Amino acid sequence: MQSPTSTRPAPAPAARSDRDISKVVLGDLLFDTWYRSSYPKDLLAAVGSHHDDTGDGDGDNESRPTLDRLYVCRWCFRYSSELMPYLAHMASASRPTALDHTRLKIPSQHACPAREQPAPGRKLYAKGRLSVYAVDGEEQVLFCQNLSLFATLFLETKSVCFDPADFTYHLLLRADHPAASPQIVAFFSKEKRSWDHNNVACILVFPPWQRKGYGTLLMELSYTLSRREGIMGGPEKPLSGPGRRAYLSFWAGAVARFVLSRPAGRSTTTVRAISDHTFIQPEDVIAALKEMAVVQRKPAAAGKQRRAVRVDKSAVRDWARAHRVALTPVVDPAALVDGPAFIKAEDR
């Protein structure tokens, strides 16, 4: 059998000492986990042969990973601690992969049914080799549970909801060539009904595909959906440290595009005007402006309670250049697919 390909993803956080799984095999990719998972305890307890016994002799191995490798299906995210059941699940008579190159006979009746099927859910977006599908957690319970479990390996604050019926999962798929089966490389989940108008509950780009702009694409898409629904929202808070940094960068980029698109000589605006244009909540606009450090406050005009802000366009331009911010939106409106996944404001 050909070994899984070892990848070099984006720099990861320092490995936590309480991790219970050391590495994960996703399809034919092998990479490190970051955090302790929420996978069932019986999965870990049943793998004594995989237990890391490299302790210092005092018998206390609780701080070391229990499972060396977890095998996860790239299509349905079902998992196994054992190689042979995983190979059987990944097998295909019609379209072999690197993991199929083995002399062992693997029963095809155990192969993953999702391999030969279209991506689950409804298509929302399609451009080039990327597409986004919305999956109803009530219709695809097992898939969404398994995806959430996988996410706990890389999100410090992620807790698994074993009843995903109240969530919609938005999957980002990438097809490297027309004949290839698309790979899910990222996702975000969203509550169907959020009292706080949250447009994202959880967002993750899988480590091998980080630093390719996919997080920005999903964040912008979440705001695009909010605009189409006529509900101004934002991510569920509080944000983790990495999450806050990612969103501050995204919010600041959106604010920069708005400011630089204004006519020459227009250096004064309001937080509300920026919010209305970008559909970013006012408190998040303020956080972005502070992050950019490009604002001079201007006293409110007589009889007006709303305070204007003066933005230094040259400072914004310098900030955008220094942070390599694209001055055009990432989401292409022409690539959006109309359908039941979109609820326009006039239809609400």
Short mmCIF file of C-alpha atoms in Angstrom, two decimals:
data_model
loop_
_atom_site.label_atom_id
_atom_site.label_comp_id
_atom_site.label_asym_id
_atom_site.label_seq_id
_atom_site.Cartn_x
_atom_site.Cartn_y
_atom_site.Cartn_z
CA MET A 1 0.00 0.00 0.00
CA GLN A 2 1.26 3.48 -0.80
CA SER A 3 1.65 5.59 2.32
CA PRO A 4 -0.55 8.64 2.85
CA THR A 5 0.99 11.86 1.60
CA SER A 6 2.46 13.97 4.40
CA THR A 7 1.52 17.62 3.91
CA ARG A 8 2.94 20.89 5.18
CA PRO A 9 -0.08 22.93 6.21
CA ALA A 10 -0.10 26.41 7.69
CA PRO A 11 1.87 26.83 10.94
CA ALA A 12 -0.16 25.14 13.66
CA PRO A 13 -0.55 26.05 17.31
CA ALA A 14 1.80 24.29 19.70
CA ALA A 15 0.57 20.74 20.24
CA ARG A 16 -1.52 20.48 23.37
CA SER A 17 -0.29 17.97 25.93
CA ASP A 18 -3.83 16.68 26.50
CA ARG A 19 -4.41 15.60 22.90
CA ASP A 20 -5.92 12.15 22.62
CA ILE A 21 -5.19 11.69 18.89
CA SER A 22 -1.77 12.49 17.42
CA LYS A 23 -2.39 12.47 13.65
CA VAL A 24 -5.29 12.16 11.27
CA VAL A 25 -5.45 10.53 7.84
CA LEU A 26 -8.03 12.31 5.67
CA GLY A 27 -8.30 10.51 2.35
CA ASP A 28 -4.64 10.02 1.50
CA LEU A 29 -3.32 13.01 3.45
CA LEU A 30 -1.60 12.69 6.82
CA PHE A 31 -1.30 15.67 9.18
CA ASP A 32 -1.06 16.53 12.87
CA THR A 33 -4.02 17.31 15.11
CA TRP A 34 -4.01 20.41 17.31
CA TYR A 35 -6.40 19.89 20.21
CA ARG A 36 -8.13 17.25 22.29
CA SER A 37 -11.05 15.75 20.39
CA SER A 38 -14.62 14.83 21.25
CA TYR A 39 -14.47 11.39 19.64
CA PRO A 40 -16.07 8.58 21.69
CA LYS A 41 -13.96 7.23 24.53
CA ASP A 42 -14.52 3.65 23.43
CA LEU A 43 -12.78 4.45 20.13
CA LEU A 44 -9.67 5.42 22.04
CA ALA A 45 -9.92 2.78 24.76
CA ALA A 46 -9.98 -0.04 22.20
CA VAL A 47 -6.59 0.75 20.66
CA GLY A 48 -4.06 -0.38 23.23
CA SER A 49 -1.59 -1.30 20.50
CA HIS A 50 -1.61 2.31 19.31
CA HIS A 51 -1.09 3.75 22.78
CA ASP A 52 1.96 5.95 23.17
CA ASP A 53 4.04 4.11 25.78
CA THR A 54 6.98 6.49 25.70
CA GLY A 55 6.46 7.77 29.22
CA ASP A 56 9.23 8.36 31.68
CA GLY A 57 8.53 5.16 33.60
CA ASP A 58 6.18 6.54 36.19
CA GLY A 59 3.13 5.04 34.45
CA ASP A 60 1.52 8.44 33.88
CA ASN A 61 0.80 8.81 30.17
CA GLU A 62 -2.33 10.92 30.52
CA SER A 63 -0.59 13.90 28.92
CA ARG A 64 0.31 11.95 25.76
CA PRO A 65 -1.83 11.13 22.72
CA THR A 66 -3.70 7.87 23.08
CA LEU A 67 -4.20 7.16 19.37
CA ASP A 68 -1.39 7.57 16.88
CA ARG A 69 -3.60 7.81 13.77
CA LEU A 70 -7.29 8.31 13.20
CA TYR A 71 -8.54 7.41 9.72
CA VAL A 72 -11.30 9.70 8.40
CA CYS A 73 -13.23 9.34 5.14
CA ARG A 74 -12.79 12.37 2.92
CA TRP A 75 -16.38 12.08 1.63
CA CYS A 76 -18.61 11.21 4.60
CA PHE A 77 -16.19 11.81 7.52
CA ARG A 78 -16.83 8.42 9.08
CA TYR A 79 -13.84 7.37 11.12
CA SER A 80 -11.87 4.34 12.24
CA SER A 81 -8.90 3.65 14.45
CA GLU A 82 -7.97 0.66 12.27
CA LEU A 83 -6.46 0.67 8.79
CA MET A 84 -8.22 -2.29 7.16
CA PRO A 85 -11.83 -1.18 7.79
CA TYR A 86 -10.78 2.24 6.54
CA LEU A 87 -9.33 0.81 3.32
CA ALA A 88 -12.50 -1.19 2.78
CA HIS A 89 -14.58 1.94 3.25
CA MET A 90 -12.42 3.95 0.82
CA ALA A 91 -12.28 1.23 -1.85
CA SER A 92 -13.83 1.73 -5.28
CA ALA A 93 -13.93 -0.60 -8.27
CA SER A 94 -14.36 2.24 -10.75
CA ARG A 95 -12.08 4.98 -9.47
CA PRO A 96 -9.04 3.83 -7.44
CA THR A 97 -6.90 6.17 -5.33
CA ALA A 98 -3.47 5.88 -3.79
CA LEU A 99 -4.94 4.05 -0.82
CA ASP A 100 -6.42 1.39 -3.12
CA HIS A 101 -3.00 0.28 -4.39
CA THR A 102 -2.75 -2.88 -2.33
CA ARG A 103 -2.58 -6.60 -3.01
CA LEU A 104 -5.17 -7.26 -0.35
CA LYS A 105 -8.70 -8.00 -1.53
CA ILE A 106 -11.14 -5.51 -0.05
CA PRO A 107 -14.89 -6.19 -0.19
CA SER A 108 -16.51 -3.53 -2.38
CA GLN A 109 -19.82 -3.79 -0.49
CA HIS A 110 -18.19 -1.90 2.38
CA ALA A 111 -17.12 1.03 0.20
CA CYS A 112 -18.32 4.53 1.03
CA PRO A 113 -21.58 5.20 -0.85
CA ALA A 114 -20.90 8.94 -0.84
CA ARG A 115 -17.86 8.47 -3.05
CA GLU A 116 -19.84 8.13 -6.27
CA GLN A 117 -22.57 10.60 -5.31
CA PRO A 118 -22.79 14.36 -5.78
CA ALA A 119 -21.90 16.56 -2.84
CA PRO A 120 -24.61 16.62 -0.19
CA GLY A 121 -26.96 19.57 0.10
CA ARG A 122 -27.84 22.42 -2.24
CA LYS A 123 -25.33 24.26 -4.37
CA LEU A 124 -24.96 27.92 -3.36
CA TYR A 125 -21.87 29.02 -5.20
CA ALA A 126 -19.68 27.75 -8.03
CA LYS A 127 -16.63 29.35 -9.60
CA GLY A 128 -13.68 27.59 -11.17
CA ARG A 129 -12.67 24.61 -9.11
CA LEU A 130 -14.46 25.85 -5.99
CA SER A 131 -18.08 25.33 -5.00
CA VAL A 132 -20.14 25.76 -1.83
CA TYR A 133 -23.03 23.55 -0.75
CA ALA A 134 -25.52 24.08 2.10
CA VAL A 135 -26.38 20.94 4.09
CA ASP A 136 -29.39 20.80 6.38
CA GLY A 137 -28.30 19.27 9.69
CA GLU A 138 -31.75 17.76 10.14
CA GLU A 139 -31.53 15.91 6.82
CA GLN A 140 -27.89 14.75 7.10
CA VAL A 141 -27.55 14.05 10.82
CA LEU A 142 -24.71 11.50 10.76
CA PHE A 143 -22.66 13.43 8.20
CA CYS A 144 -22.92 16.66 10.22
CA GLN A 145 -22.10 14.90 13.49
CA ASN A 146 -19.00 13.33 11.95
CA LEU A 147 -17.92 16.65 10.42
CA SER A 148 -18.31 18.36 13.80
CA LEU A 149 -16.26 15.65 15.50
CA PHE A 150 -13.49 16.13 12.94
CA ALA A 151 -13.53 19.88 13.59
CA THR A 152 -12.77 19.38 17.29
CA LEU A 153 -9.27 18.23 16.31
CA PHE A 154 -8.46 21.77 15.12
CA LEU A 155 -10.72 24.15 17.06
CA GLU A 156 -9.86 24.85 20.68
CA THR A 157 -13.34 26.01 21.69
CA LYS A 158 -15.41 23.71 19.48
CA SER A 159 -18.00 21.62 21.31
CA VAL A 160 -19.93 18.98 19.43
CA CYS A 161 -23.67 19.29 19.10
CA PHE A 162 -24.94 15.75 18.62
CA ASP A 163 -28.28 17.12 17.46
CA PRO A 164 -27.34 19.19 14.38
CA ALA A 165 -30.98 19.68 13.34
CA ASP A 166 -30.88 23.39 14.25
CA PHE A 167 -27.86 24.12 12.05
CA THR A 168 -27.02 24.49 8.39
CA TYR A 169 -23.52 23.44 7.32
CA HIS A 170 -21.90 25.26 4.40
CA LEU A 171 -19.22 23.13 2.73
CA LEU A 172 -16.43 24.48 0.56
CA LEU A 173 -15.41 21.90 -2.05
CA ARG A 174 -12.38 21.98 -4.30
CA ALA A 175 -11.91 19.89 -7.44
CA ASP A 176 -8.32 19.88 -8.63
CA HIS A 177 -9.32 18.70 -12.11
CA PRO A 178 -12.65 17.97 -13.86
CA ALA A 179 -12.43 14.20 -13.40
CA ALA A 180 -11.50 14.42 -9.73
CA SER A 181 -13.94 13.83 -6.93
CA PRO A 182 -14.26 17.18 -5.11
CA GLN A 183 -12.63 17.44 -1.71
CA ILE A 184 -14.29 19.22 1.22
CA VAL A 185 -11.58 21.63 2.37
CA ALA A 186 -13.49 23.94 4.74
CA PHE A 187 -16.91 24.65 6.20
CA PHE A 188 -18.92 26.92 8.41
CA SER A 189 -22.04 26.15 10.36
CA LYS A 190 -24.90 28.52 11.10
CA GLU A 191 -27.91 28.34 13.39
CA LYS A 192 -31.15 28.29 11.45
CA ARG A 193 -32.71 30.64 13.99
CA SER A 194 -30.34 32.79 16.01
CA TRP A 195 -31.66 35.28 18.55
CA ASP A 196 -28.39 37.19 18.19
CA HIS A 197 -28.51 37.12 14.38
CA ASN A 198 -25.28 35.12 14.22
CA ASN A 199 -24.33 34.25 10.66
CA VAL A 200 -21.58 31.81 11.71
CA ALA A 201 -21.51 29.40 14.64
CA CYS A 202 -18.28 27.60 13.71
CA ILE A 203 -15.81 28.03 10.84
CA LEU A 204 -12.81 25.92 9.91
CA VAL A 205 -10.43 25.58 6.99
CA PHE A 206 -8.75 22.18 7.21
CA PRO A 207 -4.98 22.52 7.86
CA PRO A 208 -3.71 21.31 4.44
CA TRP A 209 -5.71 24.06 2.70
CA GLN A 210 -5.11 27.02 4.99
CA ARG A 211 -3.57 30.29 3.82
CA LYS A 212 -5.24 30.03 0.43
CA GLY A 213 -7.96 32.63 1.06
CA TYR A 214 -10.67 30.07 1.73
CA GLY A 215 -11.46 31.44 5.19
CA THR A 216 -12.01 34.90 3.72
CA LEU A 217 -14.23 33.41 1.02
CA LEU A 218 -16.45 31.69 3.59
CA MET A 219 -16.62 34.74 5.87
CA GLU A 220 -17.61 36.96 2.95
CA LEU A 221 -20.16 34.40 1.79
CA SER A 222 -21.73 34.34 5.27
CA TYR A 223 -22.25 38.10 5.07
CA THR A 224 -23.54 37.79 1.52
CA LEU A 225 -26.16 35.33 2.75
CA SER A 226 -27.06 37.68 5.61
CA ARG A 227 -27.56 40.50 3.14
CA ARG A 228 -29.74 38.34 0.92
CA GLU A 229 -31.83 37.42 3.98
CA GLY A 230 -32.03 41.05 5.09
CA ILE A 231 -30.61 40.26 8.55
CA MET A 232 -27.46 42.05 9.71
CA GLY A 233 -25.38 39.65 11.77
CA GLY A 234 -21.93 38.44 12.62
CA PRO A 235 -20.05 35.46 14.02
CA GLU A 236 -21.03 33.88 17.31
CA LYS A 237 -19.11 35.45 20.17
CA PRO A 238 -16.89 35.35 22.07
CA LEU A 239 -14.39 34.52 19.35
CA SER A 240 -11.28 32.46 19.98
CA GLY A 241 -7.91 34.20 19.65
CA PRO A 242 -7.26 32.94 16.09
CA GLY A 243 -10.91 33.54 15.19
CA ARG A 244 -10.81 37.15 16.35
CA ARG A 245 -7.62 37.82 14.39
CA ALA A 246 -9.16 36.31 11.25
CA TYR A 247 -12.36 38.32 11.57
CA LEU A 248 -10.55 41.57 12.37
CA SER A 249 -8.59 41.10 9.16
CA PHE A 250 -11.77 40.39 7.20
CA TRP A 251 -13.72 43.32 8.70
CA ALA A 252 -10.82 45.70 8.14
CA GLY A 253 -10.53 44.60 4.52
CA ALA A 254 -14.23 45.26 3.93
CA VAL A 255 -13.98 48.68 5.59
CA ALA A 256 -10.91 49.53 3.50
CA ARG A 257 -12.72 48.67 0.27
CA PHE A 258 -15.64 50.91 1.28
CA VAL A 259 -13.43 53.87 2.21
CA LEU A 260 -11.26 53.65 -0.89
CA SER A 261 -14.31 53.39 -3.17
CA ARG A 262 -15.66 56.75 -1.98
CA PRO A 263 -15.23 59.82 -4.24
CA ALA A 264 -12.12 61.94 -3.82
CA GLY A 265 -12.43 64.49 -1.06
CA ARG A 266 -14.95 62.43 0.91
CA SER A 267 -12.96 61.66 4.05
CA THR A 268 -15.82 61.91 6.55
CA THR A 269 -18.31 59.15 7.17
CA THR A 270 -20.16 57.45 10.03
CA VAL A 271 -19.90 54.02 11.54
CA ARG A 272 -23.54 53.48 10.58
CA ALA A 273 -22.81 54.35 6.94
CA ILE A 274 -19.94 51.85 6.85
CA SER A 275 -22.13 49.23 8.54
CA ASP A 276 -25.02 49.75 6.15
CA HIS A 277 -22.74 49.38 3.14
CA THR A 278 -20.73 46.38 4.34
CA PHE A 279 -23.50 44.71 6.38
CA ILE A 280 -21.01 44.38 9.23
CA GLN A 281 -22.40 45.17 12.68
CA PRO A 282 -21.43 48.62 14.04
CA GLU A 283 -19.41 47.24 16.96
CA ASP A 284 -17.38 45.13 14.53
CA VAL A 285 -16.82 48.15 12.27
CA ILE A 286 -15.47 50.04 15.29
CA ALA A 287 -13.16 47.13 16.14
CA ALA A 288 -11.85 47.13 12.57
CA LEU A 289 -11.24 50.89 12.55
CA LYS A 290 -9.31 50.59 15.81
CA GLU A 291 -7.28 47.73 14.37
CA MET A 292 -6.38 49.82 11.31
CA ALA A 293 -5.63 52.99 13.33
CA VAL A 294 -6.74 55.26 10.49
CA VAL A 295 -9.46 57.33 12.18
CA GLN A 296 -9.66 60.81 13.61
CA ARG A 297 -12.86 61.53 15.52
CA LYS A 298 -14.91 64.51 14.43
CA PRO A 299 -17.35 66.18 16.85
CA ALA A 300 -21.01 65.66 16.06
CA ALA A 301 -22.68 68.55 14.26
CA ALA A 302 -25.05 70.74 16.26
CA GLY A 303 -28.37 69.01 16.85
CA LYS A 304 -27.03 65.60 15.75
CA GLN A 305 -26.27 62.73 18.11
CA ARG A 306 -24.43 60.62 15.58
CA ARG A 307 -20.70 61.29 15.63
CA ALA A 308 -18.86 61.28 12.31
CA VAL A 309 -15.37 59.93 11.83
CA ARG A 310 -12.66 61.27 9.56
CA VAL A 311 -10.73 58.53 7.80
CA ASP A 312 -7.28 59.11 6.35
CA LYS A 313 -7.55 57.56 2.91
CA SER A 314 -3.81 57.48 2.34
CA ALA A 315 -3.38 55.64 5.65
CA VAL A 316 -6.09 53.18 4.60
CA ARG A 317 -4.38 52.66 1.26
CA ASP A 318 -1.04 52.08 3.00
CA TRP A 319 -2.69 49.65 5.42
CA ALA A 320 -4.33 47.71 2.59
CA ARG A 321 -1.04 47.51 0.71
CA ALA A 322 0.89 46.40 3.80
CA HIS A 323 -1.69 43.69 4.60
CA ARG A 324 -2.14 42.63 0.95
CA VAL A 325 -5.85 43.33 1.03
CA ALA A 326 -7.62 42.84 -2.28
CA LEU A 327 -9.66 45.89 -3.26
CA THR A 328 -12.30 43.76 -4.96
CA PRO A 329 -14.67 41.38 -3.13
CA VAL A 330 -13.68 37.72 -2.99
CA VAL A 331 -17.21 36.44 -3.61
CA ASP A 332 -18.25 36.83 -7.25
CA PRO A 333 -21.97 37.77 -7.33
CA ALA A 334 -22.30 36.10 -10.74
CA ALA A 335 -21.23 32.78 -9.22
CA LEU A 336 -24.07 32.71 -6.69
CA VAL A 337 -26.74 30.13 -7.38
CA ASP A 338 -30.30 31.24 -6.66
CA GLY A 339 -32.55 28.72 -5.02
CA PRO A 340 -34.24 27.68 -1.79
CA ALA A 341 -31.03 28.20 0.20
CA PHE A 342 -31.44 31.93 -0.32
CA ILE A 343 -34.22 33.80 1.46
CA LYS A 344 -34.46 37.29 0.06
CA ALA A 345 -35.66 40.10 2.27
CA GLU A 346 -38.79 40.71 0.22
CA ASP A 347 -39.78 37.05 0.66
CA ARG A 348 -39.52 37.07 4.43
#
